[in-house]
Amino acid sequence: MTTIKQSQGVPYTRIYSYGASRGDLSVPNDDLVGPIDSSDEWIRQRTGIVTRTRASAGILAVDLATDAAKEAIEKSGVDPADIDLVIVATISNVQQTPSAAAVVADRVGANPAAAYDSNAACAGFAYGVAQADALIRTGGAQYALVIGAEKLSDVVDPTDRSISFLLGDGAGAVVIGPSDFPAIAPTVWGSDGSKAHAVGMNATLIDYRDGDANWPTLRQEGQTVFRWAVWDMAKVARRALDAAGIEASDLAAFIPHQANMRIIDEFAKQLKLPDTVAIARDIETTGNTSAASIPLATHRLLEEHPELSGGLALQIGFGAGLVFGAQVVVLP
C-alpha cells in the first residue's frame, strides 16, 4: 500500500498581538429604556452596563472586523501576505455568503489565505483560537488571523426586555503564530444543545420571507442563562486551569465573556481569584458583543495595564447553543 504524507507543524503557538474596533456610537441606558419600560438604574443594577458601543447604519460586522484585523496585523510585525488562515467568529454577518473571513482576508492583503466564518456565538473567539492553534501545530497553517466581530444592533428588537439592552457592536482580532514556548493551553470546549431554546433567534429567515414572522432577533431566558453561566461555566473554568497545569493564583488576568457584570463577579468568587488577578470588566462601557467580547476586553485590559504582558490569562466564552470554550493563554 502506498503511504501518504501527513502535515506536521510547530510544537508551540502563541498570540502575537490584539486589535480592536468598537462601534462609533456611545449609547447610554437612557436612550433605550423607553421601549422596554425600564430605567437606567434597573439596567445598571442587573447588568453593570452604563453605556454600550454601537455602529452607525452602513457599518457592518465585516467592516469592524477589518479595522480590528489591521491593528492586530500591524502590531504583530507579521507580513499580511504570510497569513494563510483567517477565521471570523460571528453571528451577525447579515450576508450569509461569501464569508466575512474571505472578505477580510482580501482587504488586509492575506489572499489567498484559507478563510471561513465560525458560528459559536459568545464562545466563538475561544473556538477560533483553538482551531488556529491546532492547525498551526499540525502544519495546516503558518500564521492565523482570528477575529470575533459583531454588529448585534442589526439583530435586536428595541422593545425586547430579555436581551436587547445588553448588546453592543465591535470586533477584536489576534494574530497567532509559532512560538518557542507553550503559550496557548488546551481548550476545554463543548455545548449543551438541549438548552438551545434558552438563548437564540426567535424566528428563521424562511419565516420572515414567508411573512410568518418579523425580522429575526435575539431573545434569551435570562434566569436560565444566568444559572448555567455561573454554576456550569465555573466548572469549565476550573477544568481549563487544570488542563493548563496551573492554579488560579498563577493567573495575571481573568477575561470572561462580557455577558453581565453580576456573572463576572460571581465567577471571580466561585474561582476564588486573589486580588492580584486583573478582571476584565469591559461590559460597563462596551456592552455584550458576543464573539467580540473577549478580544475587546483583553485589548482594553492590556492598554490600561501593560504590565500584564507576558502573564497568564484565563479566557472563557459561553452563549447561545449553549456553547462554551475556555483556555489559558500567555498575553503578548
CSV table of C-alpha atoms in Angstrom, one decimal, residues 38-313:
chain,number,residue,atom,x,y,z
A,38,SER,CA,-37.3,50.3,32.2
A,39,SER,CA,-34.7,52.7,33.8
A,40,ASP,CA,-31.0,53.5,33.8
A,41,GLU,CA,-30.9,52.3,37.4
A,42,TRP,CA,-32.6,48.9,36.6
A,43,ILE,CA,-30.1,48.2,33.8
A,44,ARG,CA,-27.1,49.2,35.9
A,45,GLN,CA,-28.1,47.0,38.8
A,46,ARG,CA,-28.9,44.0,36.8
A,47,THR,CA,-26.1,44.1,34.2
A,48,GLY,CA,-23.5,46.6,35.2
A,49,ILE,CA,-23.8,48.4,31.9
A,50,VAL,CA,-23.7,52.2,31.8
A,51,THR,CA,-23.4,52.6,28.1
A,52,ARG,CA,-22.6,50.4,25.1
A,53,THR,CA,-20.9,51.0,21.7
A,54,ARG,CA,-23.0,50.6,18.6
A,55,ALA,CA,-22.2,51.1,14.9
A,56,SER,CA,-23.9,53.6,12.6
A,57,ALA,CA,-26.1,52.5,9.8
A,58,GLY,CA,-23.9,51.4,6.8
A,59,ILE,CA,-21.2,49.9,9.0
A,60,LEU,CA,-21.3,46.1,9.1
A,61,ALA,CA,-19.7,43.4,11.2
A,62,VAL,CA,-17.2,42.8,8.3
A,63,ASP,CA,-16.1,46.4,8.4
A,64,LEU,CA,-15.5,46.3,12.2
A,65,ALA,CA,-13.6,43.0,11.6
A,66,THR,CA,-11.4,44.6,9.0
A,67,ASP,CA,-10.4,47.5,11.2
A,68,ALA,CA,-9.6,45.3,14.2
A,69,ALA,CA,-7.6,42.9,11.9
A,70,LYS,CA,-5.5,45.8,10.5
A,71,GLU,CA,-4.4,46.9,14.0
A,72,ALA,CA,-3.6,43.3,15.1
A,73,ILE,CA,-1.5,42.7,12.0
A,74,GLU,CA,0.4,46.0,12.3
A,75,LYS,CA,1.2,45.3,16.0
A,76,SER,CA,2.2,41.7,15.3
A,77,GLY,CA,5.0,42.5,12.8
A,78,VAL,CA,3.8,39.7,10.6
A,79,ASP,CA,3.6,40.4,6.8
A,80,PRO,CA,-0.1,40.0,5.9
A,81,ALA,CA,1.0,38.0,2.9
A,82,ASP,CA,2.3,35.3,5.3
A,83,ILE,CA,-1.1,34.9,7.0
A,84,ASP,CA,-2.6,31.8,5.5
A,85,LEU,CA,-5.6,31.3,7.7
A,86,VAL,CA,-8.4,33.7,8.6
A,87,ILE,CA,-11.2,32.8,11.0
A,88,VAL,CA,-14.1,35.2,11.8
A,89,ALA,CA,-16.3,34.2,14.7
A,90,THR,CA,-19.7,36.0,14.2
A,91,ILE,CA,-23.4,35.5,14.4
A,92,SER,CA,-24.2,38.8,12.8
A,93,ASN,CA,-22.8,38.7,9.3
A,94,VAL,CA,-26.1,39.6,7.6
A,95,GLN,CA,-24.8,38.4,4.2
A,96,GLN,CA,-24.6,34.7,4.8
A,97,THR,CA,-22.2,34.2,1.9
A,98,PRO,CA,-19.5,35.0,1.0
A,99,SER,CA,-17.9,34.6,4.4
A,100,ALA,CA,-16.8,37.7,6.2
A,101,ALA,CA,-13.4,36.0,6.6
A,102,ALA,CA,-12.8,35.8,2.9
A,103,VAL,CA,-13.7,39.5,2.5
A,104,VAL,CA,-11.4,40.5,5.4
A,105,ALA,CA,-8.5,38.3,4.1
A,106,ASP,CA,-8.7,40.2,0.8
A,107,ARG,CA,-9.0,43.6,2.5
A,108,VAL,CA,-5.9,43.1,4.7
A,109,GLY,CA,-3.7,41.6,2.0
A,110,ALA,CA,-3.8,38.0,3.1
A,111,ASN,CA,-5.1,36.5,-0.2
A,112,PRO,CA,-5.1,33.5,-0.9
A,113,ALA,CA,-5.5,32.5,2.8
A,114,ALA,CA,-7.9,29.8,3.8
A,115,ALA,CA,-10.9,31.7,5.2
A,116,TYR,CA,-14.1,30.8,6.9
A,117,ASP,CA,-16.7,32.1,9.4
A,118,SER,CA,-17.5,30.2,12.6
A,119,ASN,CA,-20.8,30.4,14.4
A,120,ALA,CA,-20.3,29.6,18.1
A,121,ALA,CA,-21.9,32.8,19.4
A,122,CYS,CA,-20.2,34.1,22.6
A,123,ALA,CA,-17.8,31.2,22.6
A,124,GLY,CA,-16.7,31.9,19.0
A,125,PHE,CA,-13.4,33.6,19.8
A,126,ALA,CA,-12.3,30.8,22.1
A,127,TYR,CA,-13.3,28.3,19.4
A,128,GLY,CA,-11.3,30.3,16.8
A,129,VAL,CA,-8.2,30.4,18.9
A,130,ALA,CA,-8.5,26.6,19.5
A,131,GLN,CA,-8.7,26.0,15.8
A,132,ALA,CA,-5.9,28.3,14.8
A,133,ASP,CA,-3.6,26.7,17.5
A,134,ALA,CA,-4.4,23.2,16.3
A,135,LEU,CA,-4.0,24.0,12.6
A,136,ILE,CA,-0.6,25.7,13.1
A,137,ARG,CA,0.7,22.9,15.3
A,138,THR,CA,-0.3,20.3,12.7
A,139,GLY,CA,1.0,22.2,9.7
A,140,GLY,CA,-2.3,23.3,8.3
A,141,ALA,CA,-1.2,27.0,8.6
A,142,GLN,CA,1.8,29.1,9.5
A,143,TYR,CA,0.1,32.3,10.7
A,144,ALA,CA,-3.5,32.8,11.6
A,145,LEU,CA,-5.8,35.8,12.0
A,146,VAL,CA,-8.7,35.1,14.4
A,147,ILE,CA,-11.4,37.7,14.7
A,148,GLY,CA,-14.6,38.0,16.8
A,149,ALA,CA,-16.9,40.5,15.1
A,150,GLU,CA,-20.4,41.5,15.8
A,151,LYS,CA,-22.9,44.1,14.8
A,152,LEU,CA,-25.6,42.9,17.2
A,153,SER,CA,-27.7,46.1,16.8
A,154,ASP,CA,-28.8,44.6,13.4
A,155,VAL,CA,-30.4,41.6,15.2
A,156,VAL,CA,-32.1,43.2,18.2
A,157,ASP,CA,-35.7,44.2,18.9
A,158,PRO,CA,-35.6,47.5,20.8
A,159,THR,CA,-38.9,46.5,22.5
A,160,ASP,CA,-37.5,43.3,23.9
A,161,ARG,CA,-36.7,43.2,27.6
A,162,SER,CA,-34.8,39.9,27.6
A,163,ILE,CA,-31.5,40.9,25.9
A,164,SER,CA,-31.7,43.9,23.6
A,165,PHE,CA,-30.4,46.5,26.1
A,166,LEU,CA,-27.3,44.2,26.8
A,167,LEU,CA,-25.9,44.2,23.3
A,168,GLY,CA,-23.2,46.3,21.6
A,169,ASP,CA,-21.2,46.3,18.4
A,170,GLY,CA,-17.5,45.8,17.9
A,171,ALA,CA,-14.6,43.5,16.8
A,172,GLY,CA,-11.5,42.1,18.3
A,173,ALA,CA,-8.7,40.4,16.5
A,174,VAL,CA,-5.5,38.5,17.2
A,175,VAL,CA,-2.6,37.2,15.1
A,176,ILE,CA,-1.4,33.7,16.1
A,177,GLY,CA,1.8,32.0,15.0
A,178,PRO,CA,4.7,29.8,16.0
A,179,SER,CA,6.3,30.1,19.5
A,180,ASP,CA,9.4,28.9,21.2
A,181,PHE,CA,7.4,28.1,24.3
A,182,PRO,CA,3.9,26.8,25.2
A,183,ALA,CA,1.6,29.9,25.2
A,184,ILE,CA,-1.9,28.5,24.3
A,185,ALA,CA,-3.1,25.8,26.7
A,186,PRO,CA,-5.6,23.0,25.7
A,187,THR,CA,-9.1,24.3,25.1
A,188,VAL,CA,-12.0,23.0,27.2
A,189,TRP,CA,-15.0,23.3,24.9
A,190,GLY,CA,-18.4,21.8,24.3
A,191,SER,CA,-22.1,22.5,24.1
A,192,ASP,CA,-25.5,21.7,25.5
A,193,GLY,CA,-28.0,21.7,22.7
A,194,SER,CA,-30.7,20.5,25.0
A,195,LYS,CA,-30.9,24.1,26.3
A,196,ALA,CA,-30.7,25.7,22.8
A,197,HIS,CA,-34.0,27.4,23.5
A,198,ALA,CA,-32.5,29.5,26.3
A,199,VAL,CA,-30.8,32.0,24.0
A,200,GLY,CA,-31.1,32.4,20.3
A,201,MET,CA,-33.0,33.8,17.3
A,202,ASN,CA,-36.8,34.0,17.7
A,203,ALA,CA,-37.6,33.0,14.1
A,204,THR,CA,-36.0,31.8,10.8
A,205,LEU,CA,-35.3,33.6,7.6
A,206,ILE,CA,-37.8,31.4,5.9
A,207,ASP,CA,-40.5,32.6,8.5
A,208,TYR,CA,-39.5,36.1,7.6
A,209,ARG,CA,-39.5,35.5,3.9
A,210,ASP,CA,-43.0,33.9,4.0
A,211,GLY,CA,-44.4,36.7,6.1
A,212,ASP,CA,-44.9,34.5,9.2
A,213,ALA,CA,-42.5,36.5,11.4
A,214,ASN,CA,-40.8,39.8,11.7
A,215,TRP,CA,-37.1,40.2,11.1
A,216,PRO,CA,-35.5,37.5,13.4
A,217,THR,CA,-33.9,38.9,16.5
A,218,LEU,CA,-32.1,37.6,19.6
A,219,ARG,CA,-34.0,36.5,22.7
A,220,GLN,CA,-33.0,34.8,25.9
A,221,GLU,CA,-34.4,33.3,29.1
A,222,GLY,CA,-32.3,35.4,31.5
A,223,GLN,CA,-32.5,33.3,34.6
A,224,THR,CA,-31.8,30.0,32.8
A,225,VAL,CA,-28.7,31.6,31.1
A,226,PHE,CA,-27.6,33.2,34.4
A,227,ARG,CA,-27.7,30.0,36.4
A,228,TRP,CA,-26.0,28.0,33.6
A,229,ALA,CA,-23.2,30.6,33.2
A,230,VAL,CA,-22.5,31.0,36.9
A,231,TRP,CA,-22.6,27.4,38.0
A,232,ASP,CA,-21.7,25.3,35.0
A,233,MET,CA,-19.1,27.7,33.5
A,234,ALA,CA,-17.2,28.0,36.8
A,235,LYS,CA,-16.6,24.2,36.5
A,236,VAL,CA,-15.4,24.7,32.9
A,237,ALA,CA,-13.0,27.4,34.0
A,238,ARG,CA,-11.6,25.1,36.6
A,239,ARG,CA,-11.1,22.4,34.0
A,240,ALA,CA,-9.3,24.9,31.8
A,241,LEU,CA,-6.9,25.7,34.7
A,242,ASP,CA,-6.3,22.0,35.2
A,243,ALA,CA,-5.7,21.5,31.5
A,244,ALA,CA,-3.1,24.2,31.6
A,245,GLY,CA,-1.5,22.8,34.7
A,246,ILE,CA,-1.8,25.9,36.8
A,247,GLU,CA,-3.7,27.3,39.8
A,248,ALA,CA,-6.0,30.4,39.8
A,249,SER,CA,-3.3,32.1,41.8
A,250,ASP,CA,-0.9,31.8,38.8
A,251,LEU,CA,-3.1,34.0,36.7
A,252,ALA,CA,-2.4,37.6,35.8
A,253,ALA,CA,-5.8,38.2,34.3
A,254,PHE,CA,-9.3,36.7,34.1
A,255,ILE,CA,-11.1,37.5,30.9
A,256,PRO,CA,-14.6,36.0,30.8
A,257,HIS,CA,-17.2,36.7,28.1
A,258,GLN,CA,-18.7,40.1,28.9
A,259,ALA,CA,-22.3,38.9,29.3
A,260,ASN,CA,-23.3,40.6,32.6
A,261,MET,CA,-21.3,42.2,35.4
A,262,ARG,CA,-23.1,40.1,38.0
A,263,ILE,CA,-21.9,36.9,36.2
A,264,ILE,CA,-18.4,38.2,36.1
A,265,ASP,CA,-18.3,39.0,39.8
A,266,GLU,CA,-19.9,35.6,40.7
A,267,PHE,CA,-17.3,33.9,38.5
A,268,ALA,CA,-14.4,35.5,40.4
A,269,LYS,CA,-16.0,34.5,43.7
A,270,GLN,CA,-16.5,30.9,42.5
A,271,LEU,CA,-12.9,30.6,41.3
A,272,LYS,CA,-11.5,32.2,44.5
A,273,LEU,CA,-9.4,34.6,42.4
A,274,PRO,CA,-6.9,36.5,44.5
A,275,ASP,CA,-6.8,40.3,44.4
A,276,THR,CA,-3.6,40.1,42.3
A,277,VAL,CA,-5.7,38.9,39.3
A,278,ALA,CA,-6.9,41.6,36.9
A,279,ILE,CA,-10.5,41.0,35.9
A,280,ALA,CA,-11.9,42.3,32.6
A,281,ARG,CA,-15.0,44.4,33.0
A,282,ASP,CA,-15.3,46.0,29.6
A,283,ILE,CA,-19.0,45.4,29.6
A,284,GLU,CA,-19.6,48.6,31.6
A,285,THR,CA,-18.9,50.8,28.5
A,286,THR,CA,-19.0,48.4,25.6
A,287,GLY,CA,-21.9,46.1,26.3
A,288,ASN,CA,-22.2,42.5,25.4
A,289,THR,CA,-20.6,42.0,22.0
A,290,SER,CA,-20.9,38.2,21.8
A,291,ALA,CA,-17.9,36.7,19.9
A,292,ALA,CA,-16.0,40.1,20.1
A,293,SER,CA,-16.2,40.5,23.8
A,294,ILE,CA,-13.1,38.5,24.9
A,295,PRO,CA,-10.6,40.1,22.5
A,296,LEU,CA,-12.1,43.6,23.0
A,297,ALA,CA,-11.9,43.2,26.8
A,298,THR,CA,-8.3,41.9,26.5
A,299,HIS,CA,-7.3,44.7,24.2
A,300,ARG,CA,-8.6,47.3,26.8
A,301,LEU,CA,-7.0,45.5,29.7
A,302,LEU,CA,-3.6,45.4,28.0
A,303,GLU,CA,-3.9,49.1,27.2
A,304,GLU,CA,-4.8,50.0,30.8
A,305,HIS,CA,-2.3,47.5,32.3
A,306,PRO,CA,0.7,47.0,30.0
A,307,GLU,CA,2.4,45.2,32.9
A,308,LEU,CA,0.2,42.2,32.3
A,309,SER,CA,2.2,41.5,29.1
A,310,GLY,CA,3.8,38.0,29.4
A,311,GLY,CA,1.3,37.0,32.1
A,312,LEU,CA,-1.2,34.1,32.1
A,313,ALA,CA,-4.8,34.9,31.2
